[in-house]
Short mmCIF file of N, CA and C in Angstrom, two decimals:
data_model
loop_
_atom_site.label_atom_id
_atom_site.label_comp_id
_atom_site.label_asym_id
_atom_site.label_seq_id
_atom_site.Cartn_x
_atom_site.Cartn_y
_atom_site.Cartn_z
N GLN A 1 -8.75 -21.98 31.19
CA GLN A 1 -8.14 -21.93 29.87
C GLN A 1 -7.85 -20.48 29.50
N TYR A 2 -6.86 -20.30 28.64
CA TYR A 2 -6.37 -18.96 28.34
C TYR A 2 -6.07 -18.80 26.85
N LEU A 3 -6.40 -17.64 26.31
CA LEU A 3 -6.03 -17.27 24.95
C LEU A 3 -4.91 -16.25 25.02
N VAL A 4 -3.85 -16.44 24.24
CA VAL A 4 -2.76 -15.46 24.18
C VAL A 4 -3.31 -14.24 23.45
N LEU A 5 -3.16 -13.07 24.08
CA LEU A 5 -3.72 -11.84 23.53
C LEU A 5 -2.69 -11.00 22.79
N GLY A 6 -1.41 -11.37 22.90
CA GLY A 6 -0.34 -10.62 22.26
C GLY A 6 0.95 -10.85 23.01
N ARG A 7 1.96 -10.04 22.73
CA ARG A 7 3.26 -10.25 23.35
C ARG A 7 3.41 -9.57 24.70
N GLY A 8 2.48 -8.72 25.08
CA GLY A 8 2.60 -8.02 26.36
C GLY A 8 3.85 -7.16 26.38
N GLU A 9 4.64 -7.30 27.42
CA GLU A 9 5.86 -6.49 27.55
C GLU A 9 7.10 -7.18 26.98
N CYS A 10 6.94 -8.35 26.41
CA CYS A 10 8.05 -9.09 25.83
C CYS A 10 8.59 -8.34 24.61
N THR A 11 9.90 -8.19 24.57
CA THR A 11 10.52 -7.49 23.43
C THR A 11 11.33 -8.44 22.54
N ASP A 12 11.32 -9.73 22.85
CA ASP A 12 12.05 -10.71 22.04
C ASP A 12 11.46 -10.76 20.63
N THR A 13 12.31 -11.02 19.65
CA THR A 13 11.82 -11.16 18.28
C THR A 13 11.43 -12.61 17.99
N GLN A 14 11.95 -13.55 18.78
CA GLN A 14 11.58 -14.96 18.65
C GLN A 14 10.75 -15.34 19.87
N ILE A 15 9.56 -15.85 19.63
CA ILE A 15 8.65 -16.13 20.74
C ILE A 15 8.27 -17.61 20.76
N TYR A 16 8.38 -18.19 21.93
CA TYR A 16 7.89 -19.54 22.20
C TYR A 16 6.72 -19.35 23.16
N LEU A 17 5.52 -19.53 22.66
CA LEU A 17 4.35 -19.30 23.50
C LEU A 17 4.34 -20.31 24.64
N PRO A 18 3.88 -19.90 25.80
CA PRO A 18 3.87 -20.80 26.96
C PRO A 18 2.73 -21.82 26.88
N THR A 19 2.87 -22.88 27.67
CA THR A 19 1.79 -23.87 27.74
C THR A 19 0.78 -23.49 28.82
N THR A 20 1.22 -22.67 29.78
CA THR A 20 0.32 -22.17 30.82
C THR A 20 0.58 -20.68 31.06
N HIS A 21 -0.42 -19.99 31.58
CA HIS A 21 -0.31 -18.58 31.95
C HIS A 21 -1.08 -18.38 33.24
N GLU A 22 -0.36 -18.01 34.28
CA GLU A 22 -0.97 -17.79 35.61
C GLU A 22 -1.83 -18.98 36.02
N GLY A 23 -1.31 -20.18 35.78
CA GLY A 23 -1.99 -21.41 36.18
C GLY A 23 -3.06 -21.90 35.22
N ASN A 24 -3.31 -21.16 34.15
CA ASN A 24 -4.33 -21.55 33.17
C ASN A 24 -3.66 -22.15 31.94
N THR A 25 -4.25 -23.19 31.39
CA THR A 25 -3.73 -23.82 30.19
C THR A 25 -3.94 -22.91 28.99
N VAL A 26 -2.88 -22.69 28.23
CA VAL A 26 -2.99 -21.89 27.00
C VAL A 26 -3.62 -22.78 25.94
N MET A 27 -4.77 -22.36 25.45
CA MET A 27 -5.51 -23.15 24.46
C MET A 27 -5.52 -22.53 23.07
N GLY A 28 -5.13 -21.25 22.97
CA GLY A 28 -5.19 -20.63 21.66
C GLY A 28 -4.56 -19.25 21.60
N VAL A 29 -4.57 -18.72 20.39
CA VAL A 29 -4.09 -17.36 20.13
C VAL A 29 -5.31 -16.56 19.69
N ALA A 30 -5.56 -15.45 20.36
CA ALA A 30 -6.77 -14.65 20.13
C ALA A 30 -6.79 -14.01 18.75
N ILE A 31 -7.97 -13.63 18.33
CA ILE A 31 -8.16 -12.89 17.07
C ILE A 31 -7.28 -11.65 17.10
N GLY A 32 -6.46 -11.48 16.07
CA GLY A 32 -5.62 -10.28 15.94
C GLY A 32 -4.54 -10.12 16.99
N ALA A 33 -4.20 -11.17 17.71
CA ALA A 33 -3.28 -11.07 18.85
C ALA A 33 -1.95 -10.40 18.52
N PHE A 34 -1.37 -10.71 17.39
CA PHE A 34 -0.06 -10.15 17.04
C PHE A 34 -0.14 -9.27 15.78
N THR A 35 -1.33 -8.94 15.33
CA THR A 35 -1.51 -8.16 14.11
C THR A 35 -0.66 -6.89 14.14
N GLY A 36 0.09 -6.69 13.06
CA GLY A 36 0.89 -5.48 12.91
C GLY A 36 2.17 -5.45 13.70
N ASP A 37 2.54 -6.55 14.34
CA ASP A 37 3.80 -6.60 15.09
C ASP A 37 4.94 -6.62 14.08
N GLU A 38 5.71 -5.56 14.03
CA GLU A 38 6.73 -5.40 12.99
C GLU A 38 8.09 -6.00 13.36
N THR A 39 8.27 -6.47 14.60
CA THR A 39 9.57 -6.99 15.01
C THR A 39 9.60 -8.50 15.20
N LEU A 40 8.47 -9.14 15.24
CA LEU A 40 8.37 -10.58 15.45
C LEU A 40 8.95 -11.33 14.26
N THR A 41 9.93 -12.24 14.51
CA THR A 41 10.56 -12.97 13.40
C THR A 41 10.23 -14.47 13.41
N HIS A 42 10.09 -15.08 14.58
CA HIS A 42 9.86 -16.52 14.68
C HIS A 42 8.87 -16.78 15.82
N VAL A 43 7.94 -17.71 15.58
CA VAL A 43 6.97 -18.09 16.60
C VAL A 43 6.86 -19.60 16.64
N VAL A 44 6.90 -20.15 17.85
CA VAL A 44 6.64 -21.57 18.07
C VAL A 44 5.45 -21.65 19.02
N ILE A 45 4.43 -22.34 18.57
CA ILE A 45 3.21 -22.50 19.36
C ILE A 45 3.23 -23.92 19.93
N PRO A 46 3.05 -24.05 21.25
CA PRO A 46 3.23 -25.36 21.89
C PRO A 46 2.07 -26.33 21.70
N GLU A 47 2.38 -27.60 21.96
CA GLU A 47 1.34 -28.63 22.00
C GLU A 47 0.28 -28.19 23.01
N GLY A 48 -0.95 -28.55 22.75
CA GLY A 48 -2.04 -28.17 23.63
C GLY A 48 -2.85 -27.01 23.07
N VAL A 49 -2.22 -26.17 22.25
CA VAL A 49 -2.94 -25.08 21.59
C VAL A 49 -3.76 -25.68 20.45
N THR A 50 -5.03 -25.33 20.42
CA THR A 50 -5.92 -25.91 19.41
C THR A 50 -6.51 -24.88 18.46
N GLU A 51 -6.44 -23.60 18.80
CA GLU A 51 -7.04 -22.61 17.92
C GLU A 51 -6.17 -21.38 17.74
N ILE A 52 -6.24 -20.85 16.54
CA ILE A 52 -5.55 -19.61 16.19
C ILE A 52 -6.60 -18.70 15.60
N GLY A 53 -6.81 -17.56 16.21
CA GLY A 53 -7.87 -16.65 15.77
C GLY A 53 -7.61 -16.01 14.42
N ASN A 54 -8.68 -15.52 13.81
CA ASN A 54 -8.57 -14.81 12.54
C ASN A 54 -7.54 -13.69 12.64
N ARG A 55 -6.74 -13.57 11.61
CA ARG A 55 -5.77 -12.48 11.47
C ARG A 55 -4.81 -12.37 12.66
N ALA A 56 -4.56 -13.48 13.33
CA ALA A 56 -3.71 -13.47 14.53
C ALA A 56 -2.31 -12.92 14.27
N PHE A 57 -1.77 -13.17 13.08
CA PHE A 57 -0.42 -12.71 12.75
C PHE A 57 -0.40 -11.82 11.50
N GLU A 58 -1.54 -11.28 11.13
CA GLU A 58 -1.63 -10.44 9.94
C GLU A 58 -0.67 -9.25 10.04
N ASN A 59 -0.02 -8.95 8.94
CA ASN A 59 0.89 -7.80 8.85
C ASN A 59 2.08 -7.89 9.79
N CYS A 60 2.49 -9.09 10.17
CA CYS A 60 3.75 -9.26 10.92
C CYS A 60 4.84 -9.29 9.85
N ILE A 61 5.27 -8.12 9.43
CA ILE A 61 6.10 -7.99 8.23
C ILE A 61 7.50 -8.56 8.37
N SER A 62 7.95 -8.87 9.59
CA SER A 62 9.27 -9.46 9.80
C SER A 62 9.20 -10.95 10.11
N LEU A 63 7.99 -11.49 10.22
CA LEU A 63 7.82 -12.91 10.58
C LEU A 63 8.38 -13.80 9.47
N GLU A 64 9.35 -14.64 9.83
CA GLU A 64 10.01 -15.53 8.87
C GLU A 64 9.54 -16.97 8.99
N SER A 65 9.24 -17.41 10.22
CA SER A 65 8.84 -18.81 10.39
C SER A 65 7.83 -18.96 11.51
N ILE A 66 7.00 -20.00 11.36
CA ILE A 66 6.00 -20.32 12.37
C ILE A 66 5.89 -21.83 12.45
N THR A 67 5.79 -22.35 13.68
CA THR A 67 5.59 -23.78 13.91
C THR A 67 4.31 -23.94 14.70
N LEU A 68 3.37 -24.70 14.14
CA LEU A 68 2.09 -24.96 14.78
C LEU A 68 2.06 -26.41 15.25
N PRO A 69 1.46 -26.66 16.41
CA PRO A 69 1.40 -28.04 16.93
C PRO A 69 0.34 -28.87 16.24
N ASP A 70 0.39 -30.17 16.48
CA ASP A 70 -0.58 -31.10 15.90
C ASP A 70 -2.02 -30.79 16.29
N GLY A 71 -2.25 -30.18 17.43
CA GLY A 71 -3.61 -29.94 17.90
C GLY A 71 -4.38 -28.88 17.13
N VAL A 72 -3.69 -28.04 16.38
CA VAL A 72 -4.37 -26.98 15.62
C VAL A 72 -5.04 -27.62 14.40
N THR A 73 -6.36 -27.45 14.30
CA THR A 73 -7.10 -28.07 13.21
C THR A 73 -7.48 -27.08 12.11
N LYS A 74 -7.41 -25.78 12.41
CA LYS A 74 -7.82 -24.79 11.42
C LYS A 74 -6.83 -23.63 11.40
N ILE A 75 -6.41 -23.27 10.21
CA ILE A 75 -5.64 -22.04 10.02
C ILE A 75 -6.69 -21.03 9.57
N SER A 76 -7.01 -20.12 10.44
CA SER A 76 -8.17 -19.23 10.26
C SER A 76 -7.98 -18.19 9.18
N GLU A 77 -9.06 -17.51 8.89
CA GLU A 77 -9.08 -16.46 7.87
C GLU A 77 -8.01 -15.40 8.14
N GLY A 78 -7.18 -15.17 7.12
CA GLY A 78 -6.19 -14.09 7.18
C GLY A 78 -5.09 -14.27 8.22
N THR A 79 -4.93 -15.47 8.75
CA THR A 79 -3.98 -15.69 9.85
C THR A 79 -2.61 -15.11 9.57
N PHE A 80 -2.06 -15.35 8.39
CA PHE A 80 -0.70 -14.87 8.07
C PHE A 80 -0.70 -13.89 6.90
N MET A 81 -1.83 -13.30 6.60
CA MET A 81 -1.94 -12.39 5.48
C MET A 81 -0.96 -11.22 5.62
N HIS A 82 -0.29 -10.89 4.54
CA HIS A 82 0.68 -9.78 4.48
C HIS A 82 1.93 -10.02 5.34
N CYS A 83 2.25 -11.26 5.64
CA CYS A 83 3.52 -11.58 6.31
C CYS A 83 4.56 -11.73 5.21
N LYS A 84 5.07 -10.62 4.75
CA LYS A 84 5.87 -10.55 3.52
C LYS A 84 7.20 -11.29 3.59
N THR A 85 7.72 -11.57 4.78
CA THR A 85 8.99 -12.28 4.88
C THR A 85 8.82 -13.73 5.32
N LEU A 86 7.58 -14.17 5.50
CA LEU A 86 7.32 -15.56 5.92
C LEU A 86 7.83 -16.52 4.86
N ASN A 87 8.76 -17.41 5.26
CA ASN A 87 9.29 -18.37 4.29
C ASN A 87 9.28 -19.80 4.81
N GLU A 88 8.83 -20.01 6.04
CA GLU A 88 8.76 -21.38 6.58
C GLU A 88 7.53 -21.53 7.46
N VAL A 89 6.69 -22.49 7.10
CA VAL A 89 5.49 -22.80 7.87
C VAL A 89 5.49 -24.30 8.12
N ASN A 90 5.41 -24.65 9.39
CA ASN A 90 5.34 -26.07 9.76
C ASN A 90 4.06 -26.29 10.55
N PHE A 91 3.17 -27.11 10.01
CA PHE A 91 1.99 -27.44 10.79
C PHE A 91 1.76 -28.93 10.78
N GLY A 92 1.13 -29.38 11.85
CA GLY A 92 0.95 -30.81 12.05
C GLY A 92 -0.08 -31.43 11.14
N ASP A 93 -0.27 -32.71 11.33
CA ASP A 93 -1.17 -33.49 10.49
C ASP A 93 -2.63 -33.41 10.92
N SER A 94 -2.94 -32.53 11.88
CA SER A 94 -4.32 -32.40 12.34
C SER A 94 -5.08 -31.30 11.62
N VAL A 95 -4.38 -30.46 10.85
CA VAL A 95 -5.05 -29.36 10.16
C VAL A 95 -6.05 -29.92 9.15
N THR A 96 -7.31 -29.49 9.28
CA THR A 96 -8.35 -29.93 8.36
C THR A 96 -8.86 -28.79 7.48
N GLU A 97 -8.59 -27.55 7.89
CA GLU A 97 -9.12 -26.41 7.15
C GLU A 97 -8.12 -25.27 7.09
N ILE A 98 -8.00 -24.68 5.91
CA ILE A 98 -7.20 -23.47 5.71
C ILE A 98 -8.16 -22.40 5.22
N GLY A 99 -8.35 -21.36 6.04
CA GLY A 99 -9.36 -20.34 5.78
C GLY A 99 -8.98 -19.34 4.69
N ASP A 100 -9.98 -18.58 4.27
CA ASP A 100 -9.81 -17.55 3.25
C ASP A 100 -8.63 -16.64 3.58
N PHE A 101 -7.84 -16.33 2.57
CA PHE A 101 -6.72 -15.38 2.67
C PHE A 101 -5.66 -15.75 3.71
N ALA A 102 -5.62 -17.00 4.17
CA ALA A 102 -4.72 -17.40 5.25
C ALA A 102 -3.26 -17.03 4.99
N PHE A 103 -2.80 -17.22 3.76
CA PHE A 103 -1.41 -16.92 3.41
C PHE A 103 -1.30 -15.86 2.31
N ALA A 104 -2.36 -15.14 2.06
CA ALA A 104 -2.36 -14.14 0.98
C ALA A 104 -1.26 -13.10 1.21
N TYR A 105 -0.57 -12.78 0.13
CA TYR A 105 0.48 -11.75 0.11
C TYR A 105 1.72 -12.13 0.92
N CYS A 106 1.94 -13.42 1.12
CA CYS A 106 3.18 -13.90 1.74
C CYS A 106 4.17 -14.13 0.59
N SER A 107 4.74 -13.07 0.10
CA SER A 107 5.48 -13.09 -1.16
C SER A 107 6.80 -13.86 -1.11
N LYS A 108 7.35 -14.14 0.07
CA LYS A 108 8.60 -14.91 0.14
C LYS A 108 8.36 -16.40 0.36
N LEU A 109 7.13 -16.78 0.60
CA LEU A 109 6.81 -18.19 0.83
C LEU A 109 7.03 -18.96 -0.47
N SER A 110 7.95 -19.94 -0.43
CA SER A 110 8.29 -20.66 -1.66
C SER A 110 7.89 -22.14 -1.62
N ARG A 111 7.57 -22.65 -0.43
CA ARG A 111 7.28 -24.08 -0.31
C ARG A 111 6.30 -24.27 0.85
N LEU A 112 5.25 -25.05 0.60
CA LEU A 112 4.29 -25.34 1.65
C LEU A 112 3.77 -26.75 1.46
N VAL A 113 3.86 -27.55 2.52
CA VAL A 113 3.34 -28.92 2.49
C VAL A 113 1.94 -28.90 3.08
N ILE A 114 0.97 -29.38 2.29
CA ILE A 114 -0.41 -29.45 2.75
C ILE A 114 -0.70 -30.90 3.12
N PRO A 115 -0.94 -31.15 4.43
CA PRO A 115 -1.17 -32.52 4.86
C PRO A 115 -2.44 -33.13 4.27
N GLU A 116 -2.47 -34.43 4.20
CA GLU A 116 -3.62 -35.16 3.67
C GLU A 116 -4.88 -34.87 4.48
N SER A 117 -4.73 -34.46 5.73
CA SER A 117 -5.87 -34.19 6.60
C SER A 117 -6.69 -32.96 6.17
N VAL A 118 -6.13 -32.09 5.33
CA VAL A 118 -6.83 -30.87 4.93
C VAL A 118 -7.97 -31.21 3.97
N SER A 119 -9.19 -30.94 4.42
CA SER A 119 -10.37 -31.25 3.59
C SER A 119 -11.04 -29.99 3.06
N VAL A 120 -10.70 -28.83 3.60
CA VAL A 120 -11.30 -27.56 3.17
C VAL A 120 -10.21 -26.52 2.97
N ILE A 121 -10.22 -25.89 1.80
CA ILE A 121 -9.34 -24.74 1.54
C ILE A 121 -10.23 -23.63 1.01
N GLY A 122 -10.13 -22.46 1.63
CA GLY A 122 -10.99 -21.33 1.28
C GLY A 122 -10.51 -20.58 0.05
N LYS A 123 -11.05 -19.39 -0.12
CA LYS A 123 -10.75 -18.58 -1.30
C LYS A 123 -9.53 -17.69 -1.07
N SER A 124 -8.83 -17.45 -2.14
CA SER A 124 -7.69 -16.53 -2.17
C SER A 124 -6.64 -16.82 -1.09
N VAL A 125 -6.52 -18.08 -0.72
CA VAL A 125 -5.58 -18.47 0.34
C VAL A 125 -4.15 -18.11 -0.02
N PHE A 126 -3.78 -18.26 -1.28
CA PHE A 126 -2.39 -18.04 -1.71
C PHE A 126 -2.26 -16.85 -2.66
N MET A 127 -3.15 -15.89 -2.56
CA MET A 127 -3.14 -14.71 -3.42
C MET A 127 -1.79 -14.00 -3.35
N GLU A 128 -1.19 -13.78 -4.52
CA GLU A 128 0.09 -13.07 -4.66
C GLU A 128 1.28 -13.79 -4.00
N CYS A 129 1.18 -15.10 -3.84
CA CYS A 129 2.31 -15.91 -3.35
C CYS A 129 3.02 -16.47 -4.58
N ASN A 130 3.57 -15.61 -5.38
CA ASN A 130 4.04 -15.97 -6.71
C ASN A 130 5.24 -16.91 -6.75
N ARG A 131 5.97 -17.06 -5.66
CA ARG A 131 7.13 -17.96 -5.62
C ARG A 131 6.77 -19.36 -5.11
N LEU A 132 5.55 -19.54 -4.69
CA LEU A 132 5.14 -20.72 -3.95
C LEU A 132 4.92 -21.96 -4.83
N THR A 133 5.46 -23.10 -4.36
CA THR A 133 5.11 -24.41 -4.89
C THR A 133 4.41 -25.15 -3.76
N LEU A 134 3.29 -25.77 -4.07
CA LEU A 134 2.50 -26.49 -3.07
C LEU A 134 2.77 -27.98 -3.18
N TYR A 135 3.02 -28.60 -2.04
CA TYR A 135 3.27 -30.04 -1.96
C TYR A 135 2.11 -30.66 -1.19
N CYS A 136 1.28 -31.40 -1.90
CA CYS A 136 0.07 -31.98 -1.31
C CYS A 136 0.25 -33.47 -1.06
N GLU A 137 -0.04 -33.90 0.15
CA GLU A 137 0.10 -35.32 0.48
C GLU A 137 -1.02 -36.16 -0.15
N THR A 138 -2.11 -35.53 -0.54
CA THR A 138 -3.20 -36.26 -1.16
C THR A 138 -2.90 -36.48 -2.65
N ASP A 139 -3.60 -37.43 -3.25
CA ASP A 139 -3.38 -37.75 -4.67
C ASP A 139 -3.99 -36.73 -5.63
N ASN A 140 -5.10 -36.09 -5.20
CA ASN A 140 -5.76 -35.10 -6.04
C ASN A 140 -6.60 -34.17 -5.17
N LYS A 141 -7.20 -33.18 -5.78
CA LYS A 141 -7.93 -32.15 -5.06
C LYS A 141 -9.20 -32.71 -4.41
N PRO A 142 -9.29 -32.62 -3.07
CA PRO A 142 -10.52 -33.04 -2.39
C PRO A 142 -11.70 -32.14 -2.77
N GLU A 143 -12.91 -32.65 -2.62
CA GLU A 143 -14.11 -31.91 -2.99
C GLU A 143 -14.27 -30.60 -2.23
N GLY A 144 -13.79 -30.54 -1.01
CA GLY A 144 -13.95 -29.34 -0.18
C GLY A 144 -13.01 -28.20 -0.54
N TRP A 145 -12.14 -28.42 -1.50
CA TRP A 145 -11.24 -27.36 -1.93
C TRP A 145 -11.90 -26.63 -3.09
N ILE A 146 -12.02 -25.32 -3.01
CA ILE A 146 -12.68 -24.59 -4.08
C ILE A 146 -11.91 -24.75 -5.39
N LYS A 147 -12.57 -24.50 -6.51
CA LYS A 147 -12.00 -24.73 -7.84
C LYS A 147 -10.68 -23.99 -8.03
N THR A 148 -10.58 -22.78 -7.54
CA THR A 148 -9.38 -21.96 -7.75
C THR A 148 -8.51 -21.93 -6.50
N TRP A 149 -8.48 -23.02 -5.75
CA TRP A 149 -7.77 -23.06 -4.47
C TRP A 149 -6.31 -22.68 -4.59
N ASN A 150 -5.66 -22.97 -5.70
CA ASN A 150 -4.23 -22.69 -5.85
C ASN A 150 -3.96 -21.49 -6.76
N ALA A 151 -4.92 -20.58 -6.86
CA ALA A 151 -4.72 -19.38 -7.67
C ALA A 151 -3.84 -18.39 -6.93
N SER A 152 -2.96 -17.74 -7.68
CA SER A 152 -2.08 -16.73 -7.12
C SER A 152 -2.50 -15.32 -7.51
N GLY A 153 -3.23 -15.21 -8.61
CA GLY A 153 -3.65 -13.90 -9.07
C GLY A 153 -4.18 -13.99 -10.48
N ILE A 154 -4.26 -12.84 -11.12
CA ILE A 154 -4.77 -12.76 -12.48
C ILE A 154 -3.80 -11.92 -13.30
N ASP A 155 -3.50 -12.39 -14.51
CA ASP A 155 -2.70 -11.59 -15.44
C ASP A 155 -3.48 -11.42 -16.73
N GLU A 156 -2.83 -10.92 -17.78
CA GLU A 156 -3.52 -10.66 -19.04
C GLU A 156 -4.10 -11.92 -19.68
N ASN A 157 -3.61 -13.09 -19.28
CA ASN A 157 -4.10 -14.35 -19.84
C ASN A 157 -5.15 -15.03 -18.97
N GLY A 158 -5.47 -14.44 -17.84
CA GLY A 158 -6.46 -15.02 -16.94
C GLY A 158 -5.85 -15.37 -15.59
N THR A 159 -6.44 -16.35 -14.94
CA THR A 159 -5.99 -16.75 -13.60
C THR A 159 -4.63 -17.42 -13.66
N VAL A 160 -3.76 -17.04 -12.73
CA VAL A 160 -2.42 -17.64 -12.61
C VAL A 160 -2.49 -18.66 -11.48
N PHE A 161 -2.14 -19.92 -11.79
CA PHE A 161 -2.19 -20.97 -10.79
C PHE A 161 -0.78 -21.35 -10.35
N LEU A 162 -0.65 -21.68 -9.09
CA LEU A 162 0.64 -22.11 -8.53
C LEU A 162 0.90 -23.56 -8.87
N PRO A 163 2.19 -23.93 -9.00
CA PRO A 163 2.51 -25.35 -9.25
C PRO A 163 2.17 -26.21 -8.04
N VAL A 164 1.70 -27.43 -8.33
CA VAL A 164 1.30 -28.37 -7.29
C VAL A 164 2.00 -29.70 -7.51
N VAL A 165 2.57 -30.27 -6.45
CA VAL A 165 3.13 -31.61 -6.48
C VAL A 165 2.17 -32.49 -5.68
N TRP A 166 1.49 -33.43 -6.35
CA TRP A 166 0.53 -34.32 -5.71
C TRP A 166 1.23 -35.56 -5.17
N SER A 167 0.60 -36.23 -4.21
CA SER A 167 1.10 -37.47 -3.60
C SER A 167 2.47 -37.27 -2.98
N TYR A 168 2.69 -36.10 -2.43
CA TYR A 168 3.98 -35.79 -1.79
C TYR A 168 4.07 -36.54 -0.46
N SER A 169 5.26 -37.03 -0.17
CA SER A 169 5.52 -37.69 1.11
C SER A 169 6.66 -36.97 1.80
N LYS A 170 6.49 -36.64 3.08
CA LYS A 170 7.51 -35.93 3.85
C LYS A 170 8.81 -36.75 3.94
N GLU A 171 8.69 -38.04 3.75
CA GLU A 171 9.88 -38.90 3.82
C GLU A 171 10.76 -38.76 2.58
N ASN A 172 10.22 -38.19 1.50
CA ASN A 172 11.00 -38.04 0.26
C ASN A 172 12.04 -36.94 0.39
#
């Protein structure tokens, strides 16, 4: 089994991660693998990948879209933090946890569908995502989501919460 450690000598701005590397099955993206990559714009992670390390794409300031396969169950701490141009995130129905600061400071992110499978959402996940509307497939907030799960920041009136659409269906 193999963890992707970064882009290596690849200079493409759009990356489709491989399913195998030197005969080994690609199972994940290592901690900090693409952190600070300023030219990466699009990433597609293939089926078979089950883990994405903490801060794997942090500070990828040109990253616009990411597609995660159904096998990924956790979006780790700080995975996309400071991805200022990120505006499209597609993840499968297997995600059960979204870690602390996962999408913090993704200021262009305007829409995110949270699958019904998500039972845990950490702190400050959407900090400073002021354009974001959250579409939740569940009817209401599960117990594993912290009280301020949809907070974007604080202003003179207190905590600013992002709009939430409950009972969302992808078919709509």
